[in-house]
PDB file of N, CA and C in Angstrom:
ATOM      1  N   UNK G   1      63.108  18.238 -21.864  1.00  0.00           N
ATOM      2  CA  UNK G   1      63.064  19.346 -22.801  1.00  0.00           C
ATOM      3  C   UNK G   1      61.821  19.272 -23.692  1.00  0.00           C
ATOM      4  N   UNK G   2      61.452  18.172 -23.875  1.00  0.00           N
ATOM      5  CA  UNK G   2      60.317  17.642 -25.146  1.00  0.00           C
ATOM      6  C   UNK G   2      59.098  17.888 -23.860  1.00  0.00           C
ATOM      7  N   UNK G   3      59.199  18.698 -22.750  1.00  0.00           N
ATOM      8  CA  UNK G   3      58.086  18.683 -21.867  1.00  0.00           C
ATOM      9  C   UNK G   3      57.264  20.535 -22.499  1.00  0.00           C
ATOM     10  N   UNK G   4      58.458  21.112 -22.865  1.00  0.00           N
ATOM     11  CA  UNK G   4      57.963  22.622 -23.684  1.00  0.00           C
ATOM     12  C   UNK G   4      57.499  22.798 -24.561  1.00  0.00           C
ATOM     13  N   UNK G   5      56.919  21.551 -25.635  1.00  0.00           N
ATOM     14  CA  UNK G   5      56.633  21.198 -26.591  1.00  0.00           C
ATOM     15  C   UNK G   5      55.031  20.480 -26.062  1.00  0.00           C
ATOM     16  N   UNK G   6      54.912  19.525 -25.099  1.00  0.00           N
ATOM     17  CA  UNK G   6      53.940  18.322 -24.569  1.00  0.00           C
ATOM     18  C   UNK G   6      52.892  19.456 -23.891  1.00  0.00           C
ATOM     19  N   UNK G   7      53.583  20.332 -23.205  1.00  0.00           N
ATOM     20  CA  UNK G   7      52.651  20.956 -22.072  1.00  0.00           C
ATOM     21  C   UNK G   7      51.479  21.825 -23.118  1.00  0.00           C
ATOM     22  N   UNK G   8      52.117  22.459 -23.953  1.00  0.00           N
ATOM     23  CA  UNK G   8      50.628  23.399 -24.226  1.00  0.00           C
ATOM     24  C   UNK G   8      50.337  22.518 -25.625  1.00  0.00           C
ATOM     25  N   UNK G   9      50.337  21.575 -26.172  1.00  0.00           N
ATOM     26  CA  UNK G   9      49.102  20.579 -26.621  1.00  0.00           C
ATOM     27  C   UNK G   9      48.337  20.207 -26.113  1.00  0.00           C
ATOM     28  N   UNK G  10      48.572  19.570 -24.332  1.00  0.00           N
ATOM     29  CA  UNK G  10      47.838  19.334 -23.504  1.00  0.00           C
ATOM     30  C   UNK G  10      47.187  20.296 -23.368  1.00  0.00           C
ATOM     31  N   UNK G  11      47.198  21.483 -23.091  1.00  0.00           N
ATOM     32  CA  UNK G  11      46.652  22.743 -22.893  1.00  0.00           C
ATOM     33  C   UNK G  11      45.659  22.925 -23.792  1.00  0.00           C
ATOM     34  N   UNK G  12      45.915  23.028 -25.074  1.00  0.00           N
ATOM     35  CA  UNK G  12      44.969  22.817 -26.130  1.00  0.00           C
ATOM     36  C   UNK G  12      44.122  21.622 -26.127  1.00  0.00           C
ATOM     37  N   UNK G  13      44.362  20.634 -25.937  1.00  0.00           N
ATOM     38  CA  UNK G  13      43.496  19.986 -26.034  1.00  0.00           C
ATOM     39  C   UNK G  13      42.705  19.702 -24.631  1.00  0.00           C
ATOM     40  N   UNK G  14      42.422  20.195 -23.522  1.00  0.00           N
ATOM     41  CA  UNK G  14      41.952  19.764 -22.576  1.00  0.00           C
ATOM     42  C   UNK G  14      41.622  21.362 -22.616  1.00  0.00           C
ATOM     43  N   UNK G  15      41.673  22.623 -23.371  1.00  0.00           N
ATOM     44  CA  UNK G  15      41.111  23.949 -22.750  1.00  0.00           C
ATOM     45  C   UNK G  15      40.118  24.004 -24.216  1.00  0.00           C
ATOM     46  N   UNK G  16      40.883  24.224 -25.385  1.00  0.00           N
ATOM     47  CA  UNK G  16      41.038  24.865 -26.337  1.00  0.00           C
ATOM     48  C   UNK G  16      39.659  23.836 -27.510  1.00  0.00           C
ATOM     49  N   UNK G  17      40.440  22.732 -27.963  1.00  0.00           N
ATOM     50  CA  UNK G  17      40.071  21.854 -28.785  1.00  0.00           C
ATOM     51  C   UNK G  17      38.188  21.662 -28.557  1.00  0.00           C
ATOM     52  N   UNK G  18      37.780  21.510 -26.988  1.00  0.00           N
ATOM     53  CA  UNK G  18      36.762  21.078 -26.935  1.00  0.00           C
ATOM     54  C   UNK G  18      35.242  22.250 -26.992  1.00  0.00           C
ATOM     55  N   UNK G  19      36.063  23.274 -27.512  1.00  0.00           N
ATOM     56  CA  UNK G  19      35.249  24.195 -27.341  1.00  0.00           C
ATOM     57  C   UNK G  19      34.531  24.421 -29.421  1.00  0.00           C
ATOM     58  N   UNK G  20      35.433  23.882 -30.067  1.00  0.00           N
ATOM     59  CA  UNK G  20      34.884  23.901 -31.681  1.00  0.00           C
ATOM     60  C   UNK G  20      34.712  22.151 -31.876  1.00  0.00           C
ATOM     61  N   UNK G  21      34.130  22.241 -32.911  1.00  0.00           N
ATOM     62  CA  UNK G  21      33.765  20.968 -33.585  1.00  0.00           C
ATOM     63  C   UNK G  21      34.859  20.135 -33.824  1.00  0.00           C
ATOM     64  N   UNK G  22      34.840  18.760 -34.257  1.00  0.00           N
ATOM     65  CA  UNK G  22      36.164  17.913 -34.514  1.00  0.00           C
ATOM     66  C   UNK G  22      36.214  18.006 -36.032  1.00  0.00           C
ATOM     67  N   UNK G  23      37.474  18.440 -35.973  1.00  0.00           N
ATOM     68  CA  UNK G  23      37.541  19.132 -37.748  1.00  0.00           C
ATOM     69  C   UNK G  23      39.427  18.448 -38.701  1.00  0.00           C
ATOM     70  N   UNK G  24      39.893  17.735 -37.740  1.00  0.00           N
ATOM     71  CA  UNK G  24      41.185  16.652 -38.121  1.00  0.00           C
ATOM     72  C   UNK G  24      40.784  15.968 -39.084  1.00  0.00           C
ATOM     73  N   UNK G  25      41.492  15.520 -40.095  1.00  0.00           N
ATOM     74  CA  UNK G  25      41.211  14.637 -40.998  1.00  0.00           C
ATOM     75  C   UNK G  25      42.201  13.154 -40.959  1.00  0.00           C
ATOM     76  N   UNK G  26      42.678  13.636 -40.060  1.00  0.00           N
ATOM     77  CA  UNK G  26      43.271  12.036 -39.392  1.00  0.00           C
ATOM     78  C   UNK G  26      43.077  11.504 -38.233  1.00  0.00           C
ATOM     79  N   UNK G  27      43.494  10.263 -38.662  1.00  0.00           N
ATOM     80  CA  UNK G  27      43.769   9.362 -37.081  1.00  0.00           C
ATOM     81  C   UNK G  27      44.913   8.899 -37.444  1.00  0.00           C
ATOM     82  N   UNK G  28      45.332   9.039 -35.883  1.00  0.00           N
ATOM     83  CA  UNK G  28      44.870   9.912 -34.477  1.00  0.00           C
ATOM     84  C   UNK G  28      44.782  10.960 -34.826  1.00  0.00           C
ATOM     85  N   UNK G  29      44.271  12.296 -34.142  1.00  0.00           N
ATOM     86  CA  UNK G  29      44.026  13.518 -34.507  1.00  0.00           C
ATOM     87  C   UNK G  29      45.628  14.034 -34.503  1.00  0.00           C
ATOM     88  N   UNK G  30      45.544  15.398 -34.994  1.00  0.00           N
ATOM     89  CA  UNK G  30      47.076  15.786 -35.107  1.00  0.00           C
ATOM     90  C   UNK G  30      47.695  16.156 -33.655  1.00  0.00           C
ATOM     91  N   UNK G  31      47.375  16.902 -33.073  1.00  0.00           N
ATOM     92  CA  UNK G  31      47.422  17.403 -31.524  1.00  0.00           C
ATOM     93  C   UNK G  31      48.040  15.516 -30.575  1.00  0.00           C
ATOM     94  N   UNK G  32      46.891  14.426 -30.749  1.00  0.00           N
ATOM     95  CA  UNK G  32      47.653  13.214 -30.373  1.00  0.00           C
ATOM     96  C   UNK G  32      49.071  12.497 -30.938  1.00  0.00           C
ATOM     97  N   UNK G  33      48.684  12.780 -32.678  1.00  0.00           N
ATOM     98  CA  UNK G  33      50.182  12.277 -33.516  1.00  0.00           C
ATOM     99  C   UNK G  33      51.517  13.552 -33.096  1.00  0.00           C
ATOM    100  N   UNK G  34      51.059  14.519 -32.615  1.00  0.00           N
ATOM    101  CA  UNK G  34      52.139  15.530 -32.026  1.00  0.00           C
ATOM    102  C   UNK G  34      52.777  15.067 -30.619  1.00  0.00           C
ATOM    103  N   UNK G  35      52.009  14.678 -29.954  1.00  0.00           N
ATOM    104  CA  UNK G  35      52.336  14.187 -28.505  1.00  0.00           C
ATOM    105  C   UNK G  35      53.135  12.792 -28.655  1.00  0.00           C
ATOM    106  N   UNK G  36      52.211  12.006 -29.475  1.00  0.00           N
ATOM    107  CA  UNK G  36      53.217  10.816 -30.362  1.00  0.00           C
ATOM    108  C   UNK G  36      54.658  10.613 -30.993  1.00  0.00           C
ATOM    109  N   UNK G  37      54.945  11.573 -31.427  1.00  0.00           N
ATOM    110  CA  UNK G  37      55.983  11.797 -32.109  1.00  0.00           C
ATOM    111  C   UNK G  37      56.732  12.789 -31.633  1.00  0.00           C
ATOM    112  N   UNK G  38      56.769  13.193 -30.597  1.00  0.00           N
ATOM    113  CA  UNK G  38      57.103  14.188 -29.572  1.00  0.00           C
ATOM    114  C   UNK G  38      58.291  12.518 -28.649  1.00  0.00           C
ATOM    115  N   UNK G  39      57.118  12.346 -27.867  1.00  0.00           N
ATOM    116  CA  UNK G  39      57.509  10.523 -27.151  1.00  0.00           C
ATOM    117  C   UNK G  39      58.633   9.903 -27.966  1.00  0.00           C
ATOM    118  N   UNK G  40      58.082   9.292 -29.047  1.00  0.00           N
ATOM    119  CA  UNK G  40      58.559   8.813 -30.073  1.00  0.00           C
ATOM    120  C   UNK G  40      60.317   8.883 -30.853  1.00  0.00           C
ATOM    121  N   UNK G  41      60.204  10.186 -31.216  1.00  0.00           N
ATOM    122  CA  UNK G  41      61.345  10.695 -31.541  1.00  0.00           C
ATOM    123  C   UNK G  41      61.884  12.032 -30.915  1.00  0.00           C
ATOM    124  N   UNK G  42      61.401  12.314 -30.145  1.00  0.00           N
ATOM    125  CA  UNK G  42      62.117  13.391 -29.393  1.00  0.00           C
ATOM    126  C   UNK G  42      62.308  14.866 -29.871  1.00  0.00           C
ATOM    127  N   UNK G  43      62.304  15.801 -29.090  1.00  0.00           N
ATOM    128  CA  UNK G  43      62.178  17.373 -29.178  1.00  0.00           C
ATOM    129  C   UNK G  43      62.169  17.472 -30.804  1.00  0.00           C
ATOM    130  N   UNK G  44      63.458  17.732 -31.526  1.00  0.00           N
ATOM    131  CA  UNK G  44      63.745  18.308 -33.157  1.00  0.00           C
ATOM    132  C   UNK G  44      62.534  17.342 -34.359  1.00  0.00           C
ATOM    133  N   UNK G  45      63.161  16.048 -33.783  1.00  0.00           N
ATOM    134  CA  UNK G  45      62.528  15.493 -34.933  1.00  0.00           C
ATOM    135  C   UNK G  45      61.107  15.324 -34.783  1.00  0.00           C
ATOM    136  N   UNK G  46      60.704  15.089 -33.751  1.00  0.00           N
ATOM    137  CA  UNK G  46      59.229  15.031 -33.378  1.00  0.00           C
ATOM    138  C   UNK G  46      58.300  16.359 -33.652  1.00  0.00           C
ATOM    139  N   UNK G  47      59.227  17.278 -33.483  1.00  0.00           N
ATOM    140  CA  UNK G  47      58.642  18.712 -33.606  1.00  0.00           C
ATOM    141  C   UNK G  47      58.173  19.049 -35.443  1.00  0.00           C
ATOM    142  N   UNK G  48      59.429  18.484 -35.652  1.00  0.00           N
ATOM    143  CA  UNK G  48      59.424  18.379 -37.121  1.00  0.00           C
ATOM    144  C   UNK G  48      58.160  17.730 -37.766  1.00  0.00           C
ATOM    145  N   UNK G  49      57.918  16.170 -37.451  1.00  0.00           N
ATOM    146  CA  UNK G  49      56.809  15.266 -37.953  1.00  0.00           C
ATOM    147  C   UNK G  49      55.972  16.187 -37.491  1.00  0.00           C
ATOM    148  N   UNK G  50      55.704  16.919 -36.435  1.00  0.00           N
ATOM    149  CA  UNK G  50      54.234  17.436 -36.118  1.00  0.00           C
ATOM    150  C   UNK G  50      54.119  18.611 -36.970  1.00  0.00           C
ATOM    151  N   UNK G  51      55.282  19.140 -37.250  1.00  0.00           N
ATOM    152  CA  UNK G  51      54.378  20.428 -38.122  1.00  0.00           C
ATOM    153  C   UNK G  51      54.565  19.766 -39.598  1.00  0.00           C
ATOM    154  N   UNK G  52      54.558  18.927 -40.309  1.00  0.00           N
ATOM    155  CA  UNK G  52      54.330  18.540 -41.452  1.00  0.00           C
ATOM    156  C   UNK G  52      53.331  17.890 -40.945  1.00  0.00           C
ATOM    157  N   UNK G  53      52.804  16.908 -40.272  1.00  0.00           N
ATOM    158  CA  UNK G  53      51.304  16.517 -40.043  1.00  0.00           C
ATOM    159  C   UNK G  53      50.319  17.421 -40.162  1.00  0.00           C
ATOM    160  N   UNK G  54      50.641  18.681 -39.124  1.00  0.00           N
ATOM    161  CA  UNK G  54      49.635  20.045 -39.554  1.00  0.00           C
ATOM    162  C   UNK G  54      49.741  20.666 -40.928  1.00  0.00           C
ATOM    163  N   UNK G  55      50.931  20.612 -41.629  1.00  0.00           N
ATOM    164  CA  UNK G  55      50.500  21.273 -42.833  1.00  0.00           C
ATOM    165  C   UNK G  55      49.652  20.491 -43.551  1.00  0.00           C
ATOM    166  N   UNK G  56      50.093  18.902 -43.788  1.00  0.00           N
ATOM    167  CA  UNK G  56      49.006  18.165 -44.417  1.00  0.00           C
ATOM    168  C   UNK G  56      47.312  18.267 -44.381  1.00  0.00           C
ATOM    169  N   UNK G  57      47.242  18.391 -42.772  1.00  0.00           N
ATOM    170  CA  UNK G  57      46.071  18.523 -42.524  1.00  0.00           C
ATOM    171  C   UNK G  57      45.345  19.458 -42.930  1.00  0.00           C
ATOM    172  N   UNK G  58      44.905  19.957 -43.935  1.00  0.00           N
ATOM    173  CA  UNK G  58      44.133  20.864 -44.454  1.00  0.00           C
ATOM    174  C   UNK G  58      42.878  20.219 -45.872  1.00  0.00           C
ATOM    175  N   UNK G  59      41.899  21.433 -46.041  1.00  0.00           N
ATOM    176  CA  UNK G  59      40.862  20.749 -46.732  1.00  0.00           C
ATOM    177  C   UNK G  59      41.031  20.389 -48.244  1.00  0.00           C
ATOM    178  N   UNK G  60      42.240  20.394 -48.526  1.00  0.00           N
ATOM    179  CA  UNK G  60      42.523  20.023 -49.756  1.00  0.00           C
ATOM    180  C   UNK G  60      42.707  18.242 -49.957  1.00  0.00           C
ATOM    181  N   UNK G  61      42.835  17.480 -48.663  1.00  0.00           N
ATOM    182  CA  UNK G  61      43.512  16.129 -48.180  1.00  0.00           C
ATOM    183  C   UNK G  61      42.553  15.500 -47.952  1.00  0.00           C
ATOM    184  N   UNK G  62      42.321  14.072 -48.269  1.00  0.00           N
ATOM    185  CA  UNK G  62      41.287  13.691 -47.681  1.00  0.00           C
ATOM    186  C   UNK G  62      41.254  13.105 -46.239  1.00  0.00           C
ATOM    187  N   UNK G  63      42.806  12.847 -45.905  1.00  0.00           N
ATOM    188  CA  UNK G  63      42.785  11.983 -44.390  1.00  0.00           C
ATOM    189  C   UNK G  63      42.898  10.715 -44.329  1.00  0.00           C
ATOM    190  N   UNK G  64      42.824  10.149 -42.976  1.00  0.00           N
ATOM    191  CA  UNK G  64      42.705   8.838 -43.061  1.00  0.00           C
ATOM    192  C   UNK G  64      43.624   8.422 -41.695  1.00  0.00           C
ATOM    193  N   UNK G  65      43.784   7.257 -41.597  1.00  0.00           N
ATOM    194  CA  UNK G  65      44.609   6.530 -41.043  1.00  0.00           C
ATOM    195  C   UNK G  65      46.575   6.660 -41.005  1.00  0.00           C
ATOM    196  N   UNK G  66      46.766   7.859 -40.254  1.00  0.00           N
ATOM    197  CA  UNK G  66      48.182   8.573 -40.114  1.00  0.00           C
ATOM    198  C   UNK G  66      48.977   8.322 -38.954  1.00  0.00           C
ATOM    199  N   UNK G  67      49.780   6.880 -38.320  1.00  0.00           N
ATOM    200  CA  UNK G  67      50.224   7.028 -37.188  1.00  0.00           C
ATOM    201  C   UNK G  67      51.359   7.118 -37.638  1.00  0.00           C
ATOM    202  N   UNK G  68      51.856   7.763 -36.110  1.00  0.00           N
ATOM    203  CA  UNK G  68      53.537   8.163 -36.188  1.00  0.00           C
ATOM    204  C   UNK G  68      54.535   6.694 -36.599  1.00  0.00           C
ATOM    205  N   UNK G  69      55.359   6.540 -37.590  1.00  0.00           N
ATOM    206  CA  UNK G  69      56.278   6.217 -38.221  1.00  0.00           C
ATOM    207  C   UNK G  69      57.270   5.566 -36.562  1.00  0.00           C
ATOM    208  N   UNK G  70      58.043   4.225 -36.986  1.00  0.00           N
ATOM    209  CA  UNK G  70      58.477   3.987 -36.099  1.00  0.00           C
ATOM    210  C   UNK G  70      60.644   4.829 -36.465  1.00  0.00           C
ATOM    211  N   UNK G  71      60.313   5.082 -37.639  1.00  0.00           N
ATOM    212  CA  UNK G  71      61.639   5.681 -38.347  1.00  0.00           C
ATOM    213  C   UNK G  71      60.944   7.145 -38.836  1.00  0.00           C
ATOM    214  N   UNK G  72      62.186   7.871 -38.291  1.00  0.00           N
ATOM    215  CA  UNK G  72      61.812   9.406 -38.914  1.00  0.00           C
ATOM    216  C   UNK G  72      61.269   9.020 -40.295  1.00  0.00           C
ATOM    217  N   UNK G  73      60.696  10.380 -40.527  1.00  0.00           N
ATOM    218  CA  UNK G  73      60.027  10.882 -42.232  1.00  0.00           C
ATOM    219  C   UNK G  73      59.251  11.617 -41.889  1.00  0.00           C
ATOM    220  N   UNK G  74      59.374  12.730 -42.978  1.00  0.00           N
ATOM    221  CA  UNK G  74      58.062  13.382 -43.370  1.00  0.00           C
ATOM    222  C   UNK G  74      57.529  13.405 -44.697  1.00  0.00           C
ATOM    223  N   UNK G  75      58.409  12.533 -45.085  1.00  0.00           N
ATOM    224  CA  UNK G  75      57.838  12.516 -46.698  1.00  0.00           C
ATOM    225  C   UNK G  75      57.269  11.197 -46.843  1.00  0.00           C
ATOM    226  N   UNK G  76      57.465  10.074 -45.972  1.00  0.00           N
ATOM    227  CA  UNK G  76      56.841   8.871 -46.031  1.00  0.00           C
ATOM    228  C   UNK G  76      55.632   8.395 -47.118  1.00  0.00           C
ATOM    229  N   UNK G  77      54.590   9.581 -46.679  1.00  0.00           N
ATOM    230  CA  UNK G  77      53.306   8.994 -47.509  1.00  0.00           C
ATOM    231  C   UNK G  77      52.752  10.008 -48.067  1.00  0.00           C
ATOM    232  N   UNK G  78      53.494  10.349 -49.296  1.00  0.00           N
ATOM    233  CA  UNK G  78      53.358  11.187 -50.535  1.00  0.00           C
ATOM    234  C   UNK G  78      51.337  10.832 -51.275  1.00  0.00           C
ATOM    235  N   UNK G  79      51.527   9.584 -50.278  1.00  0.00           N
ATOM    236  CA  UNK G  79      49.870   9.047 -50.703  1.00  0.00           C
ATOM    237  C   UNK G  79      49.486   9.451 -49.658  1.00  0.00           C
ATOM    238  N   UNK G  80      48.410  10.362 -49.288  1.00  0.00           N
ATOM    239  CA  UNK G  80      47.885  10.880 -47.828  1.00  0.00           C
ATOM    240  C   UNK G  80      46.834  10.175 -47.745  1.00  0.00           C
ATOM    241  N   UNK G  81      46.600   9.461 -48.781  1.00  0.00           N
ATOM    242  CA  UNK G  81      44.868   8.738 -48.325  1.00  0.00           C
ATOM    243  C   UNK G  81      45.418   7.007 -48.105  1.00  0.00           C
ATOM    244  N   UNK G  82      45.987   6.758 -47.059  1.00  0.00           N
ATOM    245  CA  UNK G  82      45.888   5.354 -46.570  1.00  0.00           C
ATOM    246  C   UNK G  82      45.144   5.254 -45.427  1.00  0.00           C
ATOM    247  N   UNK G  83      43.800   4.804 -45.659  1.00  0.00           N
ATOM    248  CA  UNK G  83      42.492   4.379 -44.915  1.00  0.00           C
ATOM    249  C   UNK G  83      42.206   3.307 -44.837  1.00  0.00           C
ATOM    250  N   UNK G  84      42.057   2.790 -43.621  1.00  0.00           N
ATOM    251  CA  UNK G  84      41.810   1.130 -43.140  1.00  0.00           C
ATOM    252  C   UNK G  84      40.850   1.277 -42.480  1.00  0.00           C
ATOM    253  N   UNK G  85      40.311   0.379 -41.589  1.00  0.00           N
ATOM    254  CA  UNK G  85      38.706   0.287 -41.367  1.00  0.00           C
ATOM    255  C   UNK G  85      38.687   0.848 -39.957  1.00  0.00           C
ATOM    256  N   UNK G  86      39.748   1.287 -39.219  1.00  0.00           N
ATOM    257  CA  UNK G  86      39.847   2.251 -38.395  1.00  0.00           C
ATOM    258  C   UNK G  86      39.733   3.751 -38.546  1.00  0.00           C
ATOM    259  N   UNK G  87      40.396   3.916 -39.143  1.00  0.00           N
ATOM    260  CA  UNK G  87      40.067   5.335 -39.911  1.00  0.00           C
ATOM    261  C   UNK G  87      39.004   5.285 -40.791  1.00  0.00           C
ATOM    262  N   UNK G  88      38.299   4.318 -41.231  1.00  0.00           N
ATOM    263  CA  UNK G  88      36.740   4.385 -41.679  1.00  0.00           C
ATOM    264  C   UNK G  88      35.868   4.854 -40.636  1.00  0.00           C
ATOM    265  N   UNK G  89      36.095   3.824 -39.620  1.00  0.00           N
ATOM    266  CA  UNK G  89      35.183   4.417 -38.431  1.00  0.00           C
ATOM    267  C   UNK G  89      35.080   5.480 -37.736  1.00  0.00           C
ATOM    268  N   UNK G  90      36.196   6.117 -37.431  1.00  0.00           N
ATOM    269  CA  UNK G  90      36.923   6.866 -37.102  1.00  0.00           C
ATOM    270  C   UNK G  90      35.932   8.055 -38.132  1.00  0.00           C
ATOM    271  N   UNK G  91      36.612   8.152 -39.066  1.00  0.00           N
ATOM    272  CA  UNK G  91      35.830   9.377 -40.281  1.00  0.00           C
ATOM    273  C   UNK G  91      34.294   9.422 -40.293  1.00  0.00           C
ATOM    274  N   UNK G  92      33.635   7.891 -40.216  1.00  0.00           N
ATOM    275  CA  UNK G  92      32.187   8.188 -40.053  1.00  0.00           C
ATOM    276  C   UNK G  92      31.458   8.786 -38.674  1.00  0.00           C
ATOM    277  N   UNK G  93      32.176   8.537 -37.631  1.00  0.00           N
ATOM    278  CA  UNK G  93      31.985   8.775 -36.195  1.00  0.00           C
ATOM    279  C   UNK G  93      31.974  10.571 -36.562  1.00  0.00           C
ATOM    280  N   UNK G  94      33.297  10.853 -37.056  1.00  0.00           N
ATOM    281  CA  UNK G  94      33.311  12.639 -37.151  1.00  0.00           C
ATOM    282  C   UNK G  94      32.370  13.094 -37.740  1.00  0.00           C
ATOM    283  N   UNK G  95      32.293  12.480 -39.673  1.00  0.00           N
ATOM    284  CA  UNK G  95      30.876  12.998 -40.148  1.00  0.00           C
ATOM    285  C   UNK G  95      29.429  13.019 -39.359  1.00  0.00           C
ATOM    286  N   UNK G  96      29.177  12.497 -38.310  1.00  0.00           N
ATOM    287  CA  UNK G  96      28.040  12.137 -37.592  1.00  0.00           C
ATOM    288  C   UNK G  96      28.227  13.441 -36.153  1.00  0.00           C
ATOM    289  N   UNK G  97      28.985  13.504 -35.973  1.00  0.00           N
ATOM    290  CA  UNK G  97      29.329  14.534 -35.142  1.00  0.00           C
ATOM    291  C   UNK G  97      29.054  16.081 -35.951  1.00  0.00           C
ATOM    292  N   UNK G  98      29.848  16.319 -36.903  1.00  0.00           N
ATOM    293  CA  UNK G  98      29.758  17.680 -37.651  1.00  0.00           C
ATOM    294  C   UNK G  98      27.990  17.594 -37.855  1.00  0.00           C
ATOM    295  N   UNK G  99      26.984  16.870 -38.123  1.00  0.00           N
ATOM    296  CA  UNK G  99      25.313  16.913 -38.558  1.00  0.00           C
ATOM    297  C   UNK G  99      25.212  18.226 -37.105  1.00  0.00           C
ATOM    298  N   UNK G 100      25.249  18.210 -36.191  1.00  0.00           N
ATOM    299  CA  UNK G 100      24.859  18.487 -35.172  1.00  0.00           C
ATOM    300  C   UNK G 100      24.996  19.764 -34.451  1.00  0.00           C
TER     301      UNK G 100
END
């Protein structure tokens, strides 16, 4: 059932995604933490974490280092900026990409 949900992310991201700039402010990008948490926790709740990941994701946030939770939540990290040196790299790799 969680395959009606998987199929057109894939879609997006193998049609859609590669055609604009990389513009996510997390890692993993949201489209991967959707497929993640799709796996993870299954159709409702997974569906759930992914559209609170997308609302977060906007330019008001700064981002960072966001993997899917091994226990439901969407309120988990009321702090959206937990950045480790993966998501450092990660963020400088994008800024270096957007120059271009």
């Amino acid at each position: 059932m969680k395959n009606i949900l998987i199929f057109p992310i894939k879609i997006y991201q193998k049609v859609i995604s590669p055609l604009f700039p990389p513009s996510c402010r997390y890692y993993p990008t949201c489209s991967n933490y959707a497929l993640q948490a799709l796996e993870k926790h299954g159709l409702i709740l997974g569906a759930v974490m992914a559209l609170a990941r997308i609302i977060r994701c906007n330019p008001f946030i700064r981002g960072g280092y966001d993997p899917v939770p091994e226990k439901f939540s969407i309120f988990r990290n009321l702090d959206w900026v937990n950045e480790d040196s993966a998501a450092a790299e990660w963020r400088k790799k994008n800024e270096q990409r957007k120059k271009y």
